[in-house]
Amino acid sequence: MSLTKALSKPAGSTAAPSPLSVNGLTVAYQKKPVLRGVTFEINEGELIGVIGPNGAGKSTLMKAALGLIPSIGGEVLVYGKPYKEQRKLIGYVPQRESVDWDFPTNALDVVMMGRYGHLGWFRRPGAKEKAIALECLSKVGMADFADRQISQLSGGQQQRVFLARALAQDAKLYFMDEPFAGVDAATEKAIITLLQELKRQGKTVVVVHHDLATVQDYFDSVLLLNVELQAYGPTEQVFTQERLQQTYGGRLAFLDRSFQVPAADSGKGV
Amino acid sequence: MSDFWIILTGSLVASCCAILGVFLVLRKMAMIGDAISHSVMPGIVIAFLLSGSRDSVLMMFAALAFGLLTTFLIQMFQQSGIQSDASIGVVFTALFAVGVVLVSLFARQVHLDQDAILYGEIAYVHWNIWELGGVNMGPRAVWLLGFTLMVIVAVISLFYKQFKLCAFDPALAAAIGIPVAIFHYLLMGLVSMATVSSFESVGAILVVGLLIIPASTAYLLTERLGMMIGLSIGVGIASTVLGYLAAKMLDASIAGCIVCAAGVLFALALLFSPSQGIVAKKLRLRKLAA
Ligand SMILES: Nc1ncnc2c1ncn2[C@@H]1O[C@H](COP(=O)(O)OP(=O)(O)OP(=O)(O)O)[C@@H](O)[C@H]1O
Ligand SMILES: [Mg+2]
């Protein structure tokens, strides 16, 4: 089945399939759609910013792409196949508030969880997983905190642990939900360096981002979202005043300021 | 000899509950444990009516069915927008009430009195003997609980990483392809099994105590999940022994004393835990101030 599919590529498209192609995706929690008919296709090896107001459906888009919530219409393909067949290629950094940091575990153990997907049903994490996890922790500058109980880490350190866990997943396509939320300048720098390192390795990273002032510096492409897809494309073409006005509706009084005053606390997620 | 059997029975109940309790507490589902332990009651009565005996196998299946039904209904109500604590309350009180009605309706056929279901009769475990081909195999409850404990240990250790990730970060678990819903129902199925096996010995109410208190005590004492499970079992067994001794001294309800002992151990941990205890925190602050 998959063989015939692989062989019968449409004529002319010799290029490798896109890391993520979303076609007419519609998602509703109750009655009202939270995402409506979203269609786009991303390029491999880019850093992509997902921008939109609170409640625009950015987290929902990621969750639907990961198959965490059912969609009522449309299709998501990861490297040309349904995400179910491609789970090992995908890494995920959820919003930091989505887990209970009082859980009895330490930083190293959390990073090792990133390896669970590679272990199959019955194998337990062992020395190899531990070594990988330690390496990932040092990549985010957290090696000294390996044995620290996770509630005794600062918010920025917790975010780094989450990033290390995603690195441990060793994926090709990453989804990160607000990795920059509530971190200080040093951690923000560390994170963006890491994202650029991932990009150098040819990985594709989709990042939900709220700080409009840094979008142009960080991302190759941006996706403007407000229930419907507002625009998607290279940052310099898409990230314009006009398009942002349209995306944020009337709620954009702060925007002009944030362009002139970079890194002002513009619009951190609620 | 009866001392030995009672303490063994109590320890087995405590161990079953302690292991599952850890996952309930960590998933903030302690009250679902409460709900299940009550709503399996109609299942037990129906099994009784059908088989006319305390045949454990049928009871186990009936309890399992009602435990999963409870879990499913709670889930369904939550998804249709009812507050989670309200859905739990609605489902388990309604099912429990059905059980009470059934018991009162069929009291004559059932030989099951409500006191026994609620408070257990651990003092008499050694009277209810399992005989195999005329050979005395020891109390039936011990065999039943031993079997349940083995199932729990086997399932949890086989799928330890799945249960752990589902408890800590269900979103990542689902993203890497762990069937989160199946593990949820598996856990709830185990809770139903533990509940029905423990029923006759400690009763429905006290099962809840043993599900939640030792696990919460262990939570205060350690920062590792594996350790938390071990400590939870330790606290559960210690509660059983201390509670039984107290009950003998005071000539009071054994099951009641066991859960009281668990409560006392919890209070001690709350005060004196080296990391999170109130006393340790005070001392640390004083040191800082000095
Ligand atoms: N579990 C849920 N049940 C019902 N509605 C939900 C649920 N999660 C999100 N929503 C609704 O879906 C919409 C989109 O939510 P989503 O979390 O995707 O927004 P977002 O763009 O990530 O916002 P933020 O910037 O605040 O993180 C919101 O209107 C929200 O109220
Ligand atoms: Mg969000």
Coordinates of C-alpha atoms and ligand atoms in Angstrom, one line a residue:
Chain A
M1 CA 0.0 0.0 0.0
S2 CA 2.6 2.5 1.1
L3 CA 4.9 1.2 -1.6
T4 CA 2.4 1.9 -4.4
K5 CA 1.8 5.3 -2.9
A6 CA 5.5 6.0 -2.8
L7 CA 5.9 4.9 -6.4
S8 CA 3.0 6.9 -7.8
K9 CA 4.2 10.4 -7.1
P10 CA 2.4 13.0 -9.2
A11 CA 4.3 13.7 -12.3
G12 CA 6.7 16.5 -12.1
S13 CA 7.0 16.7 -8.3
T14 CA 10.5 15.2 -7.9
A15 CA 11.2 17.3 -4.8
A16 CA 11.1 15.6 -1.4
P17 CA 7.7 16.0 0.3
S18 CA 7.3 19.0 2.6
P19 CA 8.0 18.4 6.3
L20 CA 4.4 19.6 7.0
S21 CA 1.6 20.2 4.6
V22 CA -1.8 21.1 6.0
N23 CA -4.8 21.0 3.8
G24 CA -8.1 22.5 4.7
L25 CA -7.7 21.8 8.4
T26 CA -10.8 22.6 10.5
V27 CA -10.9 22.0 14.2
A28 CA -13.8 22.7 16.7
Y29 CA -13.8 22.0 20.4
Q30 CA -17.5 22.6 20.9
K31 CA -19.6 24.0 18.0
K32 CA -17.6 27.0 16.8
P33 CA -14.6 26.2 14.7
V34 CA -11.3 27.3 16.3
L35 CA -9.5 26.7 13.1
R36 CA -11.2 27.0 9.8
G37 CA -9.9 25.7 6.5
V38 CA -6.2 26.2 7.2
T39 CA -4.0 25.3 4.3
F40 CA -0.2 25.7 4.0
E41 CA 2.9 23.8 3.2
I42 CA 6.2 24.6 4.8
N43 CA 9.8 24.3 3.5
E44 CA 12.4 22.0 4.9
G45 CA 15.2 23.5 7.0
E46 CA 13.4 26.7 8.0
L47 CA 12.5 28.4 11.3
I48 CA 8.9 29.2 11.1
G49 CA 7.1 31.6 13.4
V50 CA 3.4 31.1 14.1
I51 CA 1.9 34.5 15.0
G52 CA -1.6 35.5 16.1
P53 CA -3.6 36.9 19.0
N54 CA -4.5 34.9 22.1
G55 CA -7.1 32.4 21.3
A56 CA -6.2 32.5 17.6
G57 CA -5.8 28.7 17.6
K58 CA -2.0 28.5 17.5
S59 CA -1.7 25.8 20.1
T60 CA -4.7 24.1 18.6
L61 CA -3.0 24.1 15.2
M62 CA 0.0 22.3 16.7
K63 CA -2.1 19.8 18.7
A64 CA -4.1 19.0 15.6
A65 CA -1.0 18.5 13.5
L66 CA 0.3 16.1 16.2
G67 CA -3.0 14.3 16.3
L68 CA -3.6 15.2 19.9
I69 CA -7.1 16.5 19.1
P70 CA -9.3 15.3 16.4
S71 CA -10.0 17.5 13.4
I72 CA -13.4 17.7 11.8
G73 CA -12.0 18.2 8.4
G74 CA -8.9 18.5 6.3
E75 CA -5.6 16.6 6.3
V76 CA -2.2 16.9 7.8
L77 CA 0.8 15.3 6.1
V78 CA 4.3 15.0 7.6
Y79 CA 6.9 14.3 5.0
G80 CA 4.1 13.2 2.7
K81 CA 2.5 10.7 5.1
P82 CA -0.1 10.9 7.9
Y83 CA 1.5 11.9 11.2
K84 CA 0.6 8.5 12.7
E85 CA 3.3 6.9 10.5
Q86 CA 5.8 9.6 11.2
R87 CA 5.8 10.1 14.9
K88 CA 9.5 9.4 15.3
L89 CA 10.2 12.3 13.0
I90 CA 8.3 14.8 15.2
G91 CA 9.5 16.6 18.3
Y92 CA 7.2 18.6 20.6
V93 CA 7.7 21.2 23.2
P94 CA 4.3 21.9 24.8
Q95 CA 3.5 25.2 26.6
R96 CA 5.4 25.1 29.9
E97 CA 2.2 25.4 32.0
S98 CA 0.8 22.2 30.5
V99 CA 2.5 19.9 33.0
D100 CA 2.7 19.7 36.8
W101 CA 6.2 20.7 37.8
D102 CA 5.7 19.2 41.2
F103 CA 5.9 15.8 39.7
P104 CA 8.4 13.6 41.6
T105 CA 11.2 13.5 39.0
N106 CA 14.4 15.3 38.1
A107 CA 15.6 17.2 35.1
L108 CA 17.6 14.2 33.6
D109 CA 14.6 12.0 33.9
V110 CA 12.3 14.4 32.1
V111 CA 14.8 14.7 29.2
M112 CA 15.0 10.9 29.1
M113 CA 11.2 10.9 28.4
G114 CA 12.1 12.3 25.0
R115 CA 13.6 8.8 24.2
Y116 CA 10.5 6.9 25.1
G117 CA 9.1 7.1 21.6
H118 CA 12.2 5.3 20.3
L119 CA 12.1 2.5 22.9
G120 CA 9.0 0.8 21.7
W121 CA 6.4 -0.8 24.1
F122 CA 8.5 -2.7 26.5
R123 CA 12.1 -1.6 26.6
R124 CA 13.1 0.5 29.6
P125 CA 15.4 3.5 29.3
G126 CA 19.0 2.4 30.0
A127 CA 22.6 3.7 30.0
K128 CA 22.4 4.8 26.4
E129 CA 19.3 6.9 26.9
K130 CA 20.9 8.4 30.0
A131 CA 24.0 9.4 28.0
I132 CA 21.9 11.0 25.3
A133 CA 19.8 12.8 27.9
L134 CA 22.9 14.2 29.6
E135 CA 24.3 15.3 26.3
C136 CA 21.0 17.1 25.5
L137 CA 21.0 18.8 28.9
S138 CA 24.5 20.1 28.3
K139 CA 23.5 21.5 24.9
V140 CA 21.0 23.7 26.7
G141 CA 23.5 24.6 29.4
M142 CA 21.7 22.6 32.1
A143 CA 24.2 19.7 32.7
D144 CA 24.7 20.9 36.3
F145 CA 21.1 20.6 37.1
A146 CA 20.6 17.0 36.0
D147 CA 19.8 15.7 39.4
R148 CA 17.7 18.7 40.4
Q149 CA 14.0 18.1 41.2
I150 CA 12.1 19.9 38.5
S151 CA 10.0 22.1 40.8
Q152 CA 13.3 23.5 42.1
L153 CA 14.1 24.9 38.7
S154 CA 13.3 28.4 37.6
G155 CA 10.8 29.0 34.8
G156 CA 13.6 29.6 32.3
Q157 CA 15.4 26.5 33.4
Q158 CA 12.3 24.4 33.1
Q159 CA 11.9 25.7 29.6
R160 CA 15.4 24.6 28.8
V161 CA 14.7 21.2 30.2
F162 CA 11.8 20.9 27.8
L163 CA 14.0 21.9 24.9
A164 CA 16.5 19.3 25.9
R165 CA 13.8 16.8 26.0
A166 CA 12.8 17.8 22.4
L167 CA 16.4 17.4 21.4
A168 CA 16.5 13.9 22.9
Q169 CA 13.5 13.1 20.6
D170 CA 16.0 13.5 17.7
A171 CA 13.3 14.5 15.3
K172 CA 13.4 16.2 11.9
L173 CA 10.4 18.4 12.5
Y174 CA 9.9 20.3 15.7
F175 CA 6.8 22.0 17.1
M176 CA 7.5 24.4 20.0
D177 CA 4.6 26.2 21.8
E178 CA 5.9 29.5 23.1
P179 CA 9.4 28.4 24.1
F180 CA 10.2 32.1 24.7
A181 CA 7.4 32.8 27.2
G182 CA 8.6 34.1 30.5
V183 CA 12.3 33.6 30.0
D184 CA 15.0 36.2 30.5
A185 CA 17.3 37.6 27.9
A186 CA 20.1 35.1 28.5
T187 CA 17.8 32.1 28.2
E188 CA 16.1 33.7 25.1
K189 CA 19.6 34.0 23.5
A190 CA 20.4 30.4 24.4
I191 CA 17.1 29.1 22.9
I192 CA 17.5 31.0 19.7
T193 CA 21.1 29.8 19.3
L194 CA 19.8 26.3 19.7
L195 CA 17.1 26.8 17.1
Q196 CA 19.7 28.1 14.7
E197 CA 21.8 25.1 15.4
L198 CA 18.9 22.8 14.6
K199 CA 18.3 24.7 11.4
R200 CA 22.0 24.2 10.5
Q201 CA 21.4 20.5 10.9
G202 CA 18.6 20.7 8.3
K203 CA 15.8 20.4 10.8
T204 CA 12.5 22.3 10.5
V205 CA 11.2 24.1 13.5
V206 CA 7.7 25.6 13.9
V207 CA 7.5 28.0 16.8
V208 CA 4.5 29.8 18.3
H209 CA 5.8 33.2 19.1
H210 CA 4.3 36.3 20.8
D211 CA 7.1 38.9 20.7
L212 CA 6.4 40.8 17.4
A213 CA 9.6 42.8 17.9
T214 CA 11.9 39.8 17.3
V215 CA 10.0 38.0 14.6
Q216 CA 12.1 39.5 11.8
D217 CA 15.3 38.5 13.4
Y218 CA 14.3 35.0 14.3
F219 CA 12.2 33.4 11.5
D220 CA 12.6 32.6 7.9
S221 CA 8.9 32.3 7.3
V222 CA 5.9 33.4 9.3
L223 CA 2.4 32.0 9.5
L224 CA -0.2 34.6 10.5
L225 CA -3.2 32.9 12.1
N226 CA -6.5 34.0 13.5
V227 CA -8.9 31.1 13.2
E228 CA -8.3 31.3 9.5
L229 CA -4.9 31.4 7.9
Q230 CA -4.2 35.1 7.3
A231 CA -1.0 34.7 5.5
Y232 CA 2.0 32.4 5.1
G233 CA 5.3 33.0 3.4
P234 CA 8.8 34.4 3.8
T235 CA 9.1 36.8 6.7
E236 CA 10.0 39.9 4.7
Q237 CA 7.0 39.5 2.4
V238 CA 4.4 38.5 4.9
F239 CA 5.3 40.3 8.1
T240 CA 3.9 43.7 7.2
Q241 CA 1.9 46.3 9.2
E242 CA -1.1 45.7 7.0
R243 CA -1.2 42.0 7.4
L244 CA -0.7 42.2 11.1
Q245 CA -3.5 44.7 11.5
Q246 CA -5.7 42.2 9.6
T247 CA -4.6 39.3 11.8
Y248 CA -4.9 41.1 15.1
G249 CA -8.1 42.9 14.2
G250 CA -8.6 46.1 16.2
R251 CA -6.5 44.9 19.1
L252 CA -3.2 46.2 17.8
A253 CA -2.7 49.5 19.5
F254 CA 0.6 48.3 21.0
L255 CA 2.0 47.1 17.7
D256 CA 3.4 50.4 16.5
R257 CA 5.2 50.9 19.7
S258 CA 6.7 47.4 19.7
F259 CA 8.2 47.9 16.3
Q260 CA 10.0 51.0 17.5
V261 CA 11.0 49.7 20.9
P262 CA 12.3 46.2 20.3
A263 CA 12.0 43.7 23.1
A264 CA 9.5 45.7 25.0
D265 CA 7.2 43.3 26.8
S266 CA 4.9 43.1 23.9
G267 CA 2.1 40.6 24.3
K268 CA 3.3 37.6 26.3
G269 CA 0.7 34.9 26.2
V270 CA -2.0 35.0 29.0
Chain B
M1 CA -2.7 -17.3 63.9
S2 CA -5.6 -15.0 63.3
D3 CA -3.3 -12.0 63.9
F4 CA -1.0 -13.2 61.1
W5 CA -3.8 -13.6 58.6
I6 CA -5.4 -10.3 59.4
I7 CA -2.1 -8.4 59.2
L8 CA -1.3 -10.3 55.9
T9 CA -4.7 -9.4 54.5
G10 CA -4.4 -5.8 55.5
S11 CA -0.9 -5.6 54.1
L12 CA -2.0 -7.0 50.8
V13 CA -4.9 -4.5 50.6
A14 CA -2.5 -1.7 51.5
S15 CA 0.0 -2.7 48.9
C16 CA -2.5 -2.9 46.1
C17 CA -3.9 0.4 47.0
A18 CA -0.6 2.1 47.6
I19 CA 0.8 1.4 44.1
L20 CA -2.3 2.5 42.3
G21 CA -2.8 5.4 44.7
V22 CA 0.5 6.9 43.6
F23 CA -0.7 7.3 40.0
L24 CA -4.1 8.5 41.1
V25 CA -2.6 11.2 43.3
L26 CA -0.1 12.3 40.7
R27 CA -2.8 12.5 38.0
K28 CA -4.9 14.5 40.5
M29 CA -7.6 11.8 40.2
A30 CA -7.8 10.8 43.9
M31 CA -11.5 11.4 43.8
I32 CA -12.0 9.1 40.8
G33 CA -10.6 6.4 43.0
D34 CA -13.2 7.3 45.6
A35 CA -15.9 7.3 42.9
I36 CA -14.9 3.8 41.5
S37 CA -14.7 2.3 45.0
H38 CA -18.3 3.2 45.5
S39 CA -19.8 2.7 42.1
V40 CA -18.6 -0.9 41.7
M41 CA -21.2 -1.7 44.4
P42 CA -24.1 -2.4 42.0
G43 CA -21.8 -4.6 40.0
I44 CA -21.1 -6.6 43.1
V45 CA -24.7 -6.9 44.0
I46 CA -25.7 -8.0 40.5
A47 CA -22.9 -10.6 40.4
F48 CA -24.3 -11.8 43.7
L49 CA -27.8 -12.1 42.5
L50 CA -26.7 -13.9 39.3
S51 CA -24.4 -16.4 40.9
G52 CA -25.9 -16.6 44.3
S53 CA -22.5 -16.8 45.9
R54 CA -19.5 -14.7 46.6
D55 CA -17.8 -16.3 43.6
S56 CA -14.9 -14.0 43.2
V57 CA -14.4 -14.4 39.4
L58 CA -17.8 -13.2 38.5
M59 CA -17.6 -10.4 41.0
M60 CA -14.3 -9.3 39.7
F61 CA -15.7 -9.0 36.2
A62 CA -18.8 -7.2 37.4
A63 CA -16.8 -4.7 39.4
L64 CA -14.4 -4.2 36.5
A65 CA -17.4 -3.5 34.2
F66 CA -18.9 -1.0 36.6
G67 CA -15.5 0.6 37.3
L68 CA -14.9 1.2 33.6
L69 CA -18.5 2.4 33.2
T70 CA -17.9 4.9 35.9
T71 CA -14.7 6.1 34.3
F72 CA -16.4 6.3 30.9
L73 CA -19.4 8.2 32.2
I74 CA -17.2 10.7 34.1
Q75 CA -15.2 11.2 30.9
M76 CA -18.3 11.7 28.8
F77 CA -19.9 14.2 31.2
Q78 CA -16.7 16.2 31.4
Q79 CA -16.4 16.3 27.6
S80 CA -19.9 17.6 27.3
G81 CA -18.9 20.5 29.5
I82 CA -19.8 19.6 33.1
Q83 CA -17.3 20.5 35.7
S84 CA -15.0 17.5 36.5
D85 CA -15.8 17.4 40.2
A86 CA -19.5 17.6 39.5
S87 CA -19.4 14.8 37.0
I88 CA -17.5 12.6 39.4
G89 CA -20.1 13.4 42.1
V90 CA -23.1 12.7 39.9
V91 CA -21.8 9.4 38.5
F92 CA -20.7 7.8 41.7
T93 CA -23.5 8.8 44.0
A94 CA -26.0 7.7 41.4
L95 CA -24.4 4.3 40.9
F96 CA -23.7 3.8 44.6
A97 CA -27.4 4.6 45.3
V98 CA -28.4 2.0 42.7
G99 CA -26.3 -0.5 44.7
V100 CA -27.9 0.5 47.9
V101 CA -31.4 0.1 46.5
L102 CA -30.4 -3.3 45.0
V103 CA -29.1 -4.5 48.4
S104 CA -32.2 -3.4 50.2
L105 CA -34.5 -4.9 47.6
F106 CA -32.8 -8.3 47.5
A107 CA -31.5 -8.3 51.0
R108 CA -32.8 -11.8 51.6
Q109 CA -31.3 -13.4 48.6
V110 CA -28.0 -11.5 48.8
H111 CA -26.7 -12.2 52.3
L112 CA -24.8 -9.0 52.0
D113 CA -25.3 -6.4 54.5
Q114 CA -24.5 -2.8 53.9
D115 CA -22.2 -2.5 56.9
A116 CA -20.0 -5.3 55.5
I117 CA -19.7 -3.5 52.2
L118 CA -19.0 -0.1 53.7
Y119 CA -16.8 -1.1 56.7
G120 CA -15.5 -4.6 55.8
E121 CA -15.0 -7.5 58.1
I122 CA -11.3 -8.0 58.2
A123 CA -11.6 -9.5 61.7
Y124 CA -13.2 -12.6 60.2
V125 CA -10.9 -13.2 57.2
H126 CA -9.4 -16.4 58.7
W127 CA -12.9 -17.9 59.0
N128 CA -13.5 -17.7 55.3
I129 CA -11.2 -20.5 54.1
W130 CA -10.5 -21.7 50.6
E131 CA -10.6 -25.4 50.4
L132 CA -9.1 -27.2 47.4
G133 CA -9.9 -30.9 47.3
G134 CA -10.5 -30.9 51.0
V135 CA -7.2 -29.2 51.7
N136 CA -7.2 -26.0 53.7
M137 CA -5.4 -23.5 51.6
G138 CA -5.8 -20.5 54.0
P139 CA -8.1 -17.5 53.9
R140 CA -9.8 -16.9 50.5
A141 CA -9.2 -13.1 50.8
V142 CA -5.5 -13.7 51.0
W143 CA -5.5 -15.6 47.7
L144 CA -7.7 -13.1 46.0
L145 CA -5.7 -10.1 47.2
G146 CA -2.4 -11.9 46.4
F147 CA -3.6 -12.5 42.8
T148 CA -4.7 -8.9 42.5
L149 CA -1.4 -7.6 43.7
M150 CA 0.4 -9.8 41.2
V151 CA -1.7 -8.4 38.4
I152 CA -1.1 -4.9 39.5
V153 CA 2.7 -5.3 39.9
A154 CA 2.9 -7.1 36.6
V155 CA 1.0 -4.4 34.6
I156 CA 2.6 -1.5 36.3
S157 CA 6.1 -2.7 35.9
L158 CA 5.6 -3.8 32.3
F159 CA 4.2 -0.4 31.3
Y160 CA 6.0 1.7 33.9
K161 CA 7.3 4.3 31.4
Q162 CA 3.9 4.6 29.7
F163 CA 2.1 5.1 33.1
K164 CA 4.8 7.6 34.1
L165 CA 4.6 9.7 31.0
C166 CA 0.8 9.6 30.9
A167 CA 0.9 11.0 34.4
F168 CA 3.5 13.7 33.8
D169 CA 2.8 14.8 30.3
P170 CA -0.1 13.2 28.5
A171 CA 0.3 15.5 25.5
L172 CA 3.8 14.2 24.8
A173 CA 2.7 10.7 25.5
A174 CA 0.0 11.0 22.9
A175 CA 2.3 12.7 20.5
I176 CA 4.8 9.8 20.6
G177 CA 2.0 7.4 20.0
I178 CA 1.2 6.0 23.5
P179 CA -2.5 5.2 23.6
V180 CA -3.2 7.5 26.5
A181 CA -6.9 6.6 26.8
I182 CA -6.2 2.9 27.0
F183 CA -3.7 3.4 29.8
H184 CA -6.3 5.6 31.6
Y185 CA -8.8 2.8 31.4
L186 CA -6.2 0.2 32.3
L187 CA -5.4 2.1 35.5
M188 CA -9.1 2.5 36.3
G189 CA -9.6 -1.2 35.6
L190 CA -6.8 -2.0 38.1
V191 CA -8.4 0.4 40.7
S192 CA -11.7 -1.5 40.2
M193 CA -10.0 -4.8 40.7
A194 CA -8.2 -3.6 43.8
T195 CA -11.4 -2.2 45.2
V196 CA -13.5 -5.3 44.8
S197 CA -10.7 -7.6 46.2
S198 CA -10.4 -5.3 49.2
F199 CA -14.1 -4.9 49.7
E200 CA -14.7 -7.8 52.1
S201 CA -11.7 -7.1 54.2
V202 CA -11.7 -3.3 54.7
G203 CA -14.9 -2.1 53.0
A204 CA -15.5 0.6 50.4
I205 CA -14.9 3.7 52.4
L206 CA -11.6 2.6 53.9
V207 CA -10.2 1.4 50.5
V208 CA -10.3 5.1 49.5
G209 CA -8.2 6.0 52.5
L210 CA -5.6 3.4 51.7
L211 CA -5.6 4.5 48.0
I212 CA -4.9 8.1 48.8
I213 CA -3.3 8.5 52.2
P214 CA -0.1 6.4 51.9
A215 CA 0.5 7.8 48.4
S216 CA 0.1 11.3 49.6
T217 CA 2.4 10.6 52.5
A218 CA 5.1 9.2 50.1
Y219 CA 4.7 12.3 47.9
L220 CA 5.9 14.4 50.8
L221 CA 8.9 12.2 51.4
T222 CA 10.6 11.8 48.1
E223 CA 11.4 13.4 44.7
R224 CA 11.6 10.2 42.7
L225 CA 8.6 8.3 41.3
G226 CA 10.0 4.8 41.9
M227 CA 10.9 5.7 45.5
M228 CA 7.4 7.2 45.9
I229 CA 5.8 3.9 45.0
G230 CA 8.1 2.0 47.5
L231 CA 7.5 4.4 50.3
S232 CA 3.8 4.4 49.6
I233 CA 3.7 0.6 50.0
G234 CA 5.9 0.9 53.2
V235 CA 3.5 3.5 54.7
G236 CA 0.5 1.3 53.8
I237 CA 1.9 -1.8 55.5
A238 CA 3.1 0.2 58.5
S239 CA -0.4 1.6 58.8
T240 CA -1.8 -1.9 58.7
V241 CA 0.4 -3.2 61.5
L242 CA 0.1 -0.1 63.7
G243 CA -3.6 0.1 63.1
Y244 CA -4.1 -3.5 63.9
L245 CA -2.2 -3.3 67.1
A246 CA -4.1 -0.2 68.1
A247 CA -7.4 -1.9 67.3
K248 CA -6.5 -4.8 69.5
M249 CA -5.5 -2.6 72.4
L250 CA -8.6 -0.4 72.1
D251 CA -10.9 -3.2 71.0
A252 CA -12.0 -0.9 68.1
S253 CA -12.7 -1.4 64.4
I254 CA -9.6 -2.8 62.7
A255 CA -10.2 -1.2 59.3
G256 CA -10.9 2.1 61.0
C257 CA -7.8 2.0 63.1
I258 CA -5.7 1.1 60.0
V259 CA -6.8 4.2 58.2
C260 CA -6.4 6.4 61.3
A261 CA -2.8 5.1 61.6
A262 CA -2.3 6.1 57.9
G263 CA -3.7 9.5 58.8
V264 CA -1.2 9.8 61.7
L265 CA 1.7 8.8 59.5
F266 CA 0.6 11.4 56.9
A267 CA 0.5 14.1 59.6
L268 CA 4.0 13.1 60.8
A269 CA 5.3 13.3 57.2
L270 CA 3.7 16.7 56.8
L271 CA 5.4 18.0 59.9
F272 CA 8.8 16.2 59.7
S273 CA 9.5 15.5 56.1
P274 CA 13.2 16.4 55.5
S275 CA 12.5 18.2 52.3
Q276 CA 9.0 19.5 52.4
G277 CA 8.1 19.2 56.1
I278 CA 6.8 22.2 58.0
V279 CA 9.4 21.8 60.7
A280 CA 12.3 21.5 58.3
K281 CA 11.1 24.6 56.4
K282 CA 10.9 26.6 59.6
L283 CA 14.4 25.5 60.6
R284 CA 15.8 26.4 57.2
L285 CA 14.2 29.8 57.4
R286 CA 15.6 30.3 60.9
K287 CA 19.1 29.4 59.7
L288 CA 18.8 31.9 56.8
A289 CA 17.7 34.6 59.1
A290 CA 20.5 34.0 61.6
Ligands
LIG1 N1 -9.7 22.1 25.6 C1 -10.4 23.1 25.1 N2 -11.8 23.1 25.1 C2 -12.6 24.0 24.6 N3 -12.1 25.1 24.0 C3 -10.8 25.3 23.9 C4 -9.9 24.3 24.4 N4 -8.6 24.7 24.2 C5 -8.7 25.8 23.5 N5 -10.0 26.2 23.3 C6 -10.4 27.4 22.6 O1 -9.9 27.4 21.3 C7 -9.4 28.6 21.0 C8 -8.0 28.6 20.5 O2 -7.2 28.2 21.6 P1 -5.6 28.0 21.5 O3 -5.1 27.5 22.8 O4 -5.3 27.2 20.3 O5 -5.2 29.5 21.2 P2 -3.7 30.1 21.2 O6 -3.6 30.8 19.8 O7 -2.7 29.1 21.5 O8 -3.8 31.2 22.3 P3 -2.6 31.7 23.3 O9 -1.8 32.7 22.6 O10 -3.4 32.3 24.4 O11 -1.8 30.5 23.7 C9 -9.7 29.6 22.1 O12 -10.9 30.3 21.8 C10 -10.0 28.6 23.3 O13 -10.9 29.2 24.1
MG2 MG -1.4 28.7 23.0

